[in-house]
mmCIF file of C-alpha atoms and ligand atoms in Angstrom:
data_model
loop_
_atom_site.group_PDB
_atom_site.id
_atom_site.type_symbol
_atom_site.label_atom_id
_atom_site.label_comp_id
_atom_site.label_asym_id
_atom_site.label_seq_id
_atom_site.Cartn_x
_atom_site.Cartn_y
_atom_site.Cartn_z
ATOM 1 C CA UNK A 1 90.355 64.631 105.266
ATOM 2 C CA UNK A 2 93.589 62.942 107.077
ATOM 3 C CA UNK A 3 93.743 62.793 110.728
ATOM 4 C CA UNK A 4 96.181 65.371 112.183
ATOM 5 C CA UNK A 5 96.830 66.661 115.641
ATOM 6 C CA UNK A 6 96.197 69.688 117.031
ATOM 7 C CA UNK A 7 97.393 72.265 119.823
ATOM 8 C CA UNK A 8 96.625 75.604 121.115
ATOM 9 C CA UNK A 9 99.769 77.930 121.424
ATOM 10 C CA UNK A 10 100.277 80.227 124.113
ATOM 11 C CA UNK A 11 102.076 82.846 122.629
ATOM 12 C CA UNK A 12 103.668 83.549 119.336
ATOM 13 C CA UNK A 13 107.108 82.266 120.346
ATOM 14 C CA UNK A 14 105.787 79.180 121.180
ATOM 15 C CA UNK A 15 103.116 78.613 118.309
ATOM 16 C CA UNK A 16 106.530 79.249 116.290
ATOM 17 C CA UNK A 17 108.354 76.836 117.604
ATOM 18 C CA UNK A 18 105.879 74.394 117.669
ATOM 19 C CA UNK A 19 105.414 74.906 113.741
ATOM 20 C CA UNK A 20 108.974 74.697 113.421
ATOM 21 C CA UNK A 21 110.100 71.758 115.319
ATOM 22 C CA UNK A 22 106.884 69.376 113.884
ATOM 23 C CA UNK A 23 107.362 68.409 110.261
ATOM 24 C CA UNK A 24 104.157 69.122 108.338
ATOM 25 C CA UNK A 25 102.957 71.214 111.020
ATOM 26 C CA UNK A 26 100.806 74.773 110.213
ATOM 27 C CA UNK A 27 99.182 77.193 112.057
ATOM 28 C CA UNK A 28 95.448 77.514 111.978
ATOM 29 C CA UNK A 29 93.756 80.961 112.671
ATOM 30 C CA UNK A 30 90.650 81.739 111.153
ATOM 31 C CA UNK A 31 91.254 78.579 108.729
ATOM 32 C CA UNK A 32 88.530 79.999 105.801
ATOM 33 C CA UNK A 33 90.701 79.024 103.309
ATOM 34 C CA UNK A 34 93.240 76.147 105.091
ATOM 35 C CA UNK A 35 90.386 73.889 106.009
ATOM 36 C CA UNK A 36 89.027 73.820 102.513
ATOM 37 C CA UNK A 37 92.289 72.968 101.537
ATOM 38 C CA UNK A 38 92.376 69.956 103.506
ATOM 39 C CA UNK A 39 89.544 68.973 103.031
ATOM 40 C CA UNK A 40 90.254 68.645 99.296
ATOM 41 C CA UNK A 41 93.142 66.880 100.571
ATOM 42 C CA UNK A 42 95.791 69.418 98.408
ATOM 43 C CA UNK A 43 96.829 70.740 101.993
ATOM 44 C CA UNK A 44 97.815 67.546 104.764
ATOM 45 C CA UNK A 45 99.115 68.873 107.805
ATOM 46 C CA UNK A 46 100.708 66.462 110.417
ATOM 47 C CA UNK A 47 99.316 68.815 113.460
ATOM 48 C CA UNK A 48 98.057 71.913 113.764
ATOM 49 C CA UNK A 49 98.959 74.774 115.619
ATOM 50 C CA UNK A 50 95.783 77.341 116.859
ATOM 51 C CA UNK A 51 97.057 80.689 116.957
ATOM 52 C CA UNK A 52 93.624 82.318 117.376
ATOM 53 C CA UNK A 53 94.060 82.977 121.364
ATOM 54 C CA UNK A 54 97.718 84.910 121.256
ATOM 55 C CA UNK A 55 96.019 88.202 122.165
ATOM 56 C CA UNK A 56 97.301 89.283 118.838
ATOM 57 C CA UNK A 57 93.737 90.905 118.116
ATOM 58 C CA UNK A 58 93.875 94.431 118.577
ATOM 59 C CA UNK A 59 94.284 97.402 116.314
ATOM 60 C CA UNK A 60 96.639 100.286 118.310
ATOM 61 C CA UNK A 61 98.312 103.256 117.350
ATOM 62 C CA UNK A 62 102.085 103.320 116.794
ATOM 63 C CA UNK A 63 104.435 106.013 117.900
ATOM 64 C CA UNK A 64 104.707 107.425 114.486
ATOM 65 C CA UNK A 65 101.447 108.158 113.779
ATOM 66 C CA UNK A 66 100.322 104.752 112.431
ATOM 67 C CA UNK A 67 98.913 102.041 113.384
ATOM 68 C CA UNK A 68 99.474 98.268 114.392
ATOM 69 C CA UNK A 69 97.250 95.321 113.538
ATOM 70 C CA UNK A 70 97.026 92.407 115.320
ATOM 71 C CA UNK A 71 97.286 89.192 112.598
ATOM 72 C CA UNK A 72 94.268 87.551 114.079
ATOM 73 C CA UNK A 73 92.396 90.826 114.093
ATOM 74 C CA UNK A 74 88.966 89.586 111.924
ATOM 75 C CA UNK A 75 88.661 91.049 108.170
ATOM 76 C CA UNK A 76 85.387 92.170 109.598
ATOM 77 C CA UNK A 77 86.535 94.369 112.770
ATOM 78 C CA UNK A 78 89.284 95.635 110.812
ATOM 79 C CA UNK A 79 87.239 97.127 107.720
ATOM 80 C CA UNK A 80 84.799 98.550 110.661
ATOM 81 C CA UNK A 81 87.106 100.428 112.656
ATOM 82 C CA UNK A 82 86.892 103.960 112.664
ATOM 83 C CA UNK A 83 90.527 104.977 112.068
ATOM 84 C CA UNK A 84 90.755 102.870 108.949
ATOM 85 C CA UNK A 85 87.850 104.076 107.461
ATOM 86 C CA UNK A 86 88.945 107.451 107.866
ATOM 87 C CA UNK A 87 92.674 107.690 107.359
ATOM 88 C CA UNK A 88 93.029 104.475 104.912
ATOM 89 C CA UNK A 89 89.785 103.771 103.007
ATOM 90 C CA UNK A 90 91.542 102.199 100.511
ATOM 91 C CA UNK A 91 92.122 99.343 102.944
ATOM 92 C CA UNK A 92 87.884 99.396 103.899
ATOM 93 C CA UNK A 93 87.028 99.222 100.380
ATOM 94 C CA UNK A 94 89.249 96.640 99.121
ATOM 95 C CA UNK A 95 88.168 94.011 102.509
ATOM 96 C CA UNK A 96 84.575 94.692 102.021
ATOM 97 C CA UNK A 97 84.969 93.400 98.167
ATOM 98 C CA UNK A 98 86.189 90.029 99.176
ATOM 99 C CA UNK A 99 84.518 86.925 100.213
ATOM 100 C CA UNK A 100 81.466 87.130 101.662
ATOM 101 C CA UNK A 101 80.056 88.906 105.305
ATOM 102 C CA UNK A 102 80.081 85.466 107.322
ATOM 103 C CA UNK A 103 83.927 84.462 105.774
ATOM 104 C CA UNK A 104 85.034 87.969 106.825
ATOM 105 C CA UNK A 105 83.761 87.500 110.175
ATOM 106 C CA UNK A 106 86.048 84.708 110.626
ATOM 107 C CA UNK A 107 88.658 85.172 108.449
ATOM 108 C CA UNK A 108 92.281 86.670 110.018
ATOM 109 C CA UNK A 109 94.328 89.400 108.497
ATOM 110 C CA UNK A 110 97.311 86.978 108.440
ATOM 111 C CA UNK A 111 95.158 84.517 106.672
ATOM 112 C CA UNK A 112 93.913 86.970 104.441
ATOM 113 C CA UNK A 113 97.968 87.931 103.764
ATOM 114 C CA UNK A 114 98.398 83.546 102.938
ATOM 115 C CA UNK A 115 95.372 82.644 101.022
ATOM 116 C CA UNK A 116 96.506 80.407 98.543
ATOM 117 C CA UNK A 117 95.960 81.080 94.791
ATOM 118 C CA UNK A 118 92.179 79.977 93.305
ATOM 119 C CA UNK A 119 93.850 78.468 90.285
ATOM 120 C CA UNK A 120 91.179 75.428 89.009
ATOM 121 C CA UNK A 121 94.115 73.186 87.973
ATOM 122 C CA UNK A 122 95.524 73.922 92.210
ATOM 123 C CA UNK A 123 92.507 72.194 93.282
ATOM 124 C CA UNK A 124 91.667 69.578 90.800
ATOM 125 C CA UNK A 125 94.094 66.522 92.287
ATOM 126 C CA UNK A 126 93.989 64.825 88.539
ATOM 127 C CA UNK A 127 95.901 67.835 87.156
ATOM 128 C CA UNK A 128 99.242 68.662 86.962
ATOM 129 C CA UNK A 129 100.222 71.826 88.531
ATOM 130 C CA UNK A 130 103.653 72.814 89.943
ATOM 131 C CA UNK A 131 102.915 74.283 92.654
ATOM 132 C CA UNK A 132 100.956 71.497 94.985
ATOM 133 C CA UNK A 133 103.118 68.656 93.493
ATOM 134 C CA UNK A 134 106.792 70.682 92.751
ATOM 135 C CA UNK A 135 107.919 69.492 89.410
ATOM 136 C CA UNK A 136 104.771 67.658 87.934
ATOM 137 C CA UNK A 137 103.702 70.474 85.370
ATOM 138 C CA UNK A 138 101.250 73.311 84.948
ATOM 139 C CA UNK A 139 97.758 72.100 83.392
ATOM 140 C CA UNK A 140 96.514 76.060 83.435
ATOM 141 C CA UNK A 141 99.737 76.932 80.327
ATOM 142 C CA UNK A 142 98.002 75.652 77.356
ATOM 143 C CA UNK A 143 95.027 75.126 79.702
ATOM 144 C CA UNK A 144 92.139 77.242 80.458
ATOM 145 C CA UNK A 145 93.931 80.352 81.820
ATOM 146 C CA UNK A 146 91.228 83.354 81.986
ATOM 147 C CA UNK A 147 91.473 84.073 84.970
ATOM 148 C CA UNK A 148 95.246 83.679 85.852
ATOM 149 C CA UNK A 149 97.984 86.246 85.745
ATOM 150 C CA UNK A 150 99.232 88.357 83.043
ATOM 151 C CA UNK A 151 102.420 89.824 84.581
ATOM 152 C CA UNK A 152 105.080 88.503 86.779
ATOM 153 C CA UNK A 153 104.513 84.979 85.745
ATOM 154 C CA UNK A 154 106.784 82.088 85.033
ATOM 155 C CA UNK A 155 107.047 79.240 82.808
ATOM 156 C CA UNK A 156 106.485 77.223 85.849
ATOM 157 C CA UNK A 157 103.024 78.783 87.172
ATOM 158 C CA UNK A 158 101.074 81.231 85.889
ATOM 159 C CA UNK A 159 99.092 81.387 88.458
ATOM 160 C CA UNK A 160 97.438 85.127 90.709
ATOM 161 C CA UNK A 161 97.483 85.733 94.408
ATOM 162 C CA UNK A 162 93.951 86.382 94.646
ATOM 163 C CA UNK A 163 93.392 88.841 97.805
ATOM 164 C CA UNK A 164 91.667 91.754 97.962
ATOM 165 C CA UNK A 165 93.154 93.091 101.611
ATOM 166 C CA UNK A 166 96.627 92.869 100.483
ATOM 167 C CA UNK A 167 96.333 95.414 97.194
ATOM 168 C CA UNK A 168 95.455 98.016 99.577
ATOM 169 C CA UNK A 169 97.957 97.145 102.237
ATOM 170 C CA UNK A 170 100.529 97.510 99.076
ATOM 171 C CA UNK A 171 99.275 100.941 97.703
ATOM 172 C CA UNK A 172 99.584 102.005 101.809
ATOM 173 C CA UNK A 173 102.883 100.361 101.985
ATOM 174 C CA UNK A 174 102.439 98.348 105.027
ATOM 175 C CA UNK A 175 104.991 96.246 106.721
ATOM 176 C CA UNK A 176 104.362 92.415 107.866
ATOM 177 C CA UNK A 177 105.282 91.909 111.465
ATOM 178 C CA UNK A 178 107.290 87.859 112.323
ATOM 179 C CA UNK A 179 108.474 85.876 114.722
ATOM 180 C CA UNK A 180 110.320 83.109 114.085
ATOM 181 C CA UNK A 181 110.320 79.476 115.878
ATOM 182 C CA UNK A 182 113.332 81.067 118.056
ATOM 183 C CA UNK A 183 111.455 84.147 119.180
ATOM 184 C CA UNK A 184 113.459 86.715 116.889
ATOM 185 C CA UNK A 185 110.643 89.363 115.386
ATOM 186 C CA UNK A 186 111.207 91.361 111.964
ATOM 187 C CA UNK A 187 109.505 93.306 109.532
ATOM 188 C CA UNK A 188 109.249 92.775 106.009
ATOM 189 C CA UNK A 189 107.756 95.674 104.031
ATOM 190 C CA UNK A 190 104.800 94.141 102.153
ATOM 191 C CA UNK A 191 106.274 94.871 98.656
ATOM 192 C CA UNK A 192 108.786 92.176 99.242
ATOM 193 C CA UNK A 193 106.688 90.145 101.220
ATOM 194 C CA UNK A 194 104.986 87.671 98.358
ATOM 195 C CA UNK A 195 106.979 85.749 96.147
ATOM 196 C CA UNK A 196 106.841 85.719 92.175
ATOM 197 C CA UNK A 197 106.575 82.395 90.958
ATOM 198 C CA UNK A 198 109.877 81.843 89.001
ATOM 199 C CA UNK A 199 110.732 77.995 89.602
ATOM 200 C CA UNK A 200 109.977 76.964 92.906
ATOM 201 C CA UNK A 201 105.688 77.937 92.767
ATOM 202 C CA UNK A 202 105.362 76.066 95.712
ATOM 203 C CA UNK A 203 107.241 79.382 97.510
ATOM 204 C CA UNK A 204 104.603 82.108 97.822
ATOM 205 C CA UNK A 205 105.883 84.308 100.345
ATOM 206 C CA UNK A 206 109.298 84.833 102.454
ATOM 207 C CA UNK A 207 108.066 83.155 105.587
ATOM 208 C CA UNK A 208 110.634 80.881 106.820
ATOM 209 C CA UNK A 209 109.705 77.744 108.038
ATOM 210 C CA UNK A 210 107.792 78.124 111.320
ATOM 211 C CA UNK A 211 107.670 82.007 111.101
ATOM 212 C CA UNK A 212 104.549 83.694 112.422
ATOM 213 C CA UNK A 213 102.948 86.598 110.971
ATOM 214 C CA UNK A 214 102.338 88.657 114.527
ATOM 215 C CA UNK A 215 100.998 92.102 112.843
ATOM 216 C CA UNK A 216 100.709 94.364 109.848
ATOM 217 C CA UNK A 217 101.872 97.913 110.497
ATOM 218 C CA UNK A 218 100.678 101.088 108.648
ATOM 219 C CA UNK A 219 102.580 104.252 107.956
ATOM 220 C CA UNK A 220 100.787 107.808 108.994
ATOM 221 C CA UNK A 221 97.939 108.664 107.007
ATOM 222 C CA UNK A 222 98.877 109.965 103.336
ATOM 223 C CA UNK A 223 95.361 111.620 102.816
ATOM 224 C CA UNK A 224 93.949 112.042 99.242
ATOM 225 C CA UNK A 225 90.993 109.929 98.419
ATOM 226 C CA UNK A 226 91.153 106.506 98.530
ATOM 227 C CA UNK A 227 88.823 104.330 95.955
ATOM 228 C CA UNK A 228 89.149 100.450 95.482
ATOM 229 C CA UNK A 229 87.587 98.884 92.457
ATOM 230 C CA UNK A 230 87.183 95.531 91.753
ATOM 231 C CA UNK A 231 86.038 93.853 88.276
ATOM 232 C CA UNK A 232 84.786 90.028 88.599
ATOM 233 C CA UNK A 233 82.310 88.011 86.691
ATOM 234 C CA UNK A 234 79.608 88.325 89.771
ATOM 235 C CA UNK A 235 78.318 91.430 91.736
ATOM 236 C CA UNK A 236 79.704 89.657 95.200
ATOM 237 C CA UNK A 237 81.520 86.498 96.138
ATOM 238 C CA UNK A 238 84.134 86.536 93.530
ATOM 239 C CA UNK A 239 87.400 86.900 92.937
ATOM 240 C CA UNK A 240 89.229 89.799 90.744
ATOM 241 C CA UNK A 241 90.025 89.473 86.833
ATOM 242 C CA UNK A 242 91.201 92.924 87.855
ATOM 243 C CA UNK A 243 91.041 95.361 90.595
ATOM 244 C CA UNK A 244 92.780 98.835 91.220
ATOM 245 C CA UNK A 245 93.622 100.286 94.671
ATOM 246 C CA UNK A 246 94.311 103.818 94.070
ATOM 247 C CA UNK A 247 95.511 106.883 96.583
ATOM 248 C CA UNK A 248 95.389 110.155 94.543
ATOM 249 C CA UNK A 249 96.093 113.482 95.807
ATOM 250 C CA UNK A 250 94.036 117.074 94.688
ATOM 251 C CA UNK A 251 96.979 117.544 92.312
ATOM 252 C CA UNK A 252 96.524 114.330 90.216
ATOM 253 C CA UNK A 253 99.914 112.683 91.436
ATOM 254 C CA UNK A 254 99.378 108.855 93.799
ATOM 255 C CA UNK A 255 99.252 105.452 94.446
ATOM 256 C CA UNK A 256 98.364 102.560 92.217
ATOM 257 C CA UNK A 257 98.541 98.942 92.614
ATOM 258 C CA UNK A 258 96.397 96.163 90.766
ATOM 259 C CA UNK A 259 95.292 92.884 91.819
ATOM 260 C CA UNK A 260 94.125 89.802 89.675
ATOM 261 C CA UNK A 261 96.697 90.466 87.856
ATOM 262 C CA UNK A 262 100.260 88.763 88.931
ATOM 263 C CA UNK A 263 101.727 86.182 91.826
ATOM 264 C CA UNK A 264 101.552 89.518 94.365
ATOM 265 C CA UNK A 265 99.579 92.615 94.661
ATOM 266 C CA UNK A 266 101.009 94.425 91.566
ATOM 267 C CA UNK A 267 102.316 97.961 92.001
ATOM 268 C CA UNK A 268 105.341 99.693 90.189
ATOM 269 C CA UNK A 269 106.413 103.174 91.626
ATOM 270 C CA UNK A 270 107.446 104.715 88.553
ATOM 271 C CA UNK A 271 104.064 103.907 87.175
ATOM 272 C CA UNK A 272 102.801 106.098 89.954
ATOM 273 C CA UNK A 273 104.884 108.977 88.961
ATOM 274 C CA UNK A 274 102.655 108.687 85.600
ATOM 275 C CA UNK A 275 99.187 109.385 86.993
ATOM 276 C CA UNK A 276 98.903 112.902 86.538
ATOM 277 C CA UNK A 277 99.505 111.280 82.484
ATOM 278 C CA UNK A 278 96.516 109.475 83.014
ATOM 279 C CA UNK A 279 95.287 105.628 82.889
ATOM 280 C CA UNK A 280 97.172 104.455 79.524
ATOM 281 C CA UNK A 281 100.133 106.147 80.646
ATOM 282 C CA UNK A 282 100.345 104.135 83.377
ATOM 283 C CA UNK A 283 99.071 101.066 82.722
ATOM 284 C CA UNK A 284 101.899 100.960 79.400
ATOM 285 C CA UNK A 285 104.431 101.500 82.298
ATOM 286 C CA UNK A 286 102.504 99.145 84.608
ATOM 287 C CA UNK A 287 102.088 96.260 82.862
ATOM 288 C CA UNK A 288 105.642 96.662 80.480
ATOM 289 C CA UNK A 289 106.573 92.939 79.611
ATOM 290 C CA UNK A 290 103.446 91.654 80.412
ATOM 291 C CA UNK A 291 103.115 87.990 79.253
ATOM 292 C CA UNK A 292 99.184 87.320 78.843
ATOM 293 C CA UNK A 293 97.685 83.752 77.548
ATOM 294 C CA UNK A 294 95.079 83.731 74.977
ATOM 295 C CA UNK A 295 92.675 83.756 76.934
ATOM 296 C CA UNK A 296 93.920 86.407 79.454
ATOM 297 C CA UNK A 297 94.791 88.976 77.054
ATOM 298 C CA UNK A 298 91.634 91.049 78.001
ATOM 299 C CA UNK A 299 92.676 91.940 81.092
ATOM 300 C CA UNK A 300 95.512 94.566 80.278
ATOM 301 C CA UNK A 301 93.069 96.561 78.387
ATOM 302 C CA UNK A 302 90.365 96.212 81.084
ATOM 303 C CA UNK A 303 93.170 97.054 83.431
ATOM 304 C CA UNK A 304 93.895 100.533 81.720
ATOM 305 C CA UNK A 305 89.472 101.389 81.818
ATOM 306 C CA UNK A 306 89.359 100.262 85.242
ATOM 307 C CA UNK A 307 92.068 102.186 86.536
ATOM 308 C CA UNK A 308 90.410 105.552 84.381
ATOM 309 C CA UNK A 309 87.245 104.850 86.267
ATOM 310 C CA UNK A 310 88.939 105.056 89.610
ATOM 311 C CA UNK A 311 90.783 108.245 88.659
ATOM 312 C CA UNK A 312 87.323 109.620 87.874
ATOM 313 C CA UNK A 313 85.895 108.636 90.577
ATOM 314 C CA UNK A 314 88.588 110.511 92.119
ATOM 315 C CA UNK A 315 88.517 113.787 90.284
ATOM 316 C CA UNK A 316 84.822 113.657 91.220
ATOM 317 C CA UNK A 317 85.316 113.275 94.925
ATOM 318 C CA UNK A 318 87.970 116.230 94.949
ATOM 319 C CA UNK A 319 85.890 118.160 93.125
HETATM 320 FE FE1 SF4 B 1 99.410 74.981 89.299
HETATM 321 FE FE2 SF4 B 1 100.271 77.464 88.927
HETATM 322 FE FE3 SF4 B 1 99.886 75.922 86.847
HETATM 323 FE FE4 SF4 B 1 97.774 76.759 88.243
HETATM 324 S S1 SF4 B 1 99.146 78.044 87.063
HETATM 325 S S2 SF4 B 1 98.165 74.667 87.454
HETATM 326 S S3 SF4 B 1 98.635 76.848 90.313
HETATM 327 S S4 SF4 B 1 101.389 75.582 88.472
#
């Protein structure tokens, strides 16, 4: 690991700046997945910036009927609290399948939002891959590319966001919270909040430089029942080839979005509008101009079964 230096910000304003003004500098909240990184050496920061004691840890309700979480709020205390495992299950379900009881513990919400993709060729430094060294080439095309993406790709990276958290938060349309090294907040509904690859891989999300994730807000409760199903090649501590987060109402119609799938949690509203059709219905309209490797391929289909187990599982809890 490189040396670095290393602060603790006093509020989010400040931790921006900080970021901002330092080149190389990044903040470090829970740091489950950022220390790993730099210990591998693929992430070098010049300083870090600890965000962890912003008071930016609580879960409150919002004047319309949502509610607001804190970024540094733990993957843990959010999946536990009561009003998300009532009103947004989804959002339970889909934390609960990632990582492991001890990461979640420590692990942030805005972390969780920034994990970095688990690509092999990302963390093998003899590789080429375009999106740790812009420009050098993408080992995983041509490479061994099961578990990468199947939609939304580019020639550049082909690479899947690999969160479980977010799928949910994208089915529930949730909106990410900034504030930016100059103190100005906004809110950038979730759907456009990761980045597709295109040719700049190195870009994952809209952050600016310095910009602070400061919450994730959630819309009033939708109802219907919420299931989150997640295929991987191990019962626990693995990451999706596929997973669904579904909301479906008593009369068939709902919310779909995959993960494992694509550079962001993958939903398309006018595949929703299909689910009354069924699985293959929307799935075809899903996953339209999907561009799967050779090795990959399997996942569209398994995509289709997984999605027609959820919707079972479903139909059986609203019967
Ligand atoms: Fe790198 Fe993306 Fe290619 Fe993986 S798929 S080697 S992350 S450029």
């Amino acid at each position: 690991m490189r040396s670095f230096t290393y602060e603790r910000a006093s509020s989010p304003a400040q931790a921006a700046g900080a970021v901002g003004r330092v080149q190389g500098a990044r903040f470090l909240a829970g740091g489950t997945n950022l220390l790993d990184l730099m210990k591998l050496e693929i992430e070098t920061p010049t300083h870090l910036v600890d965000v962890q004691d912003l008071g930016l840890d609580k879960i409150e309700k919002t004047p319309d009927g949502g509610l607001r979480i804190g970024a540094f709020v733990s993957n843990t205390a959010l999946a536990a609290d009561s009003r998300i495992r009532r009103d947004y299950g989804v959002l339970t379900r889909a934390i609960v399948a990632g990582a492991s009881g001890q990461l979640r513990n420590k692990a942030s919400v805005a972390g969780n939002l920034l994990q970095r993709t688990r690509c092999p060729y990302f963390y093998d430094t003899n590789q080429p891959c375009n999106k740790r060294k812009p420009g050098s080439g993408c080992a995983a095309i041509g490479g061994y590319s099961r578990q990468l993406g199947v939609i939304g790709t580019s020639d550049a990276c082909i690479a899947t966001y690999p969160g479980d958290m977010a799928v949910a938060m994208r089915v529930l349309d949730a909106t990410v919270e900034t504030v930016d090294a100059q103190g100005r907040a906004r809110a950038v509904p979730i759907a456009d909040f990761h980045a597709l690859w295109g040719d700049t891989p190195q870009v994952e999300t809209v952050l600016r430089p310095g910009e602070l994730i400061t919450a994730v807000t959630l819309p009033r409760p939708i109802g219907g029942t919420h299931v989150y199903r997640k295929v991987r090649d191990r019962a626990s501590y693995a990451f999706a080839l596929v997973s669904v987060a579904a909301v479906v109402q008593r009369d068939g119609t709902g919310r779909v979005a995959f993960g494992g799938v694509a550079p962001k949690p993958w939903r398309v509203e006018a595949a929703d509008a299909l689910l009354p059709q069924g699985a293959k219905a929307v799935t075809a309209r899903a996953f339209a101009g999907a561009r799967p490797t050779a090795d990959n391929g399997f996942k569209l289909p398994l995509a289709e079964r997984t999605l027609a187990a959820v919707l079972a599982q479903a139909k059986g809890a609203l019967a």
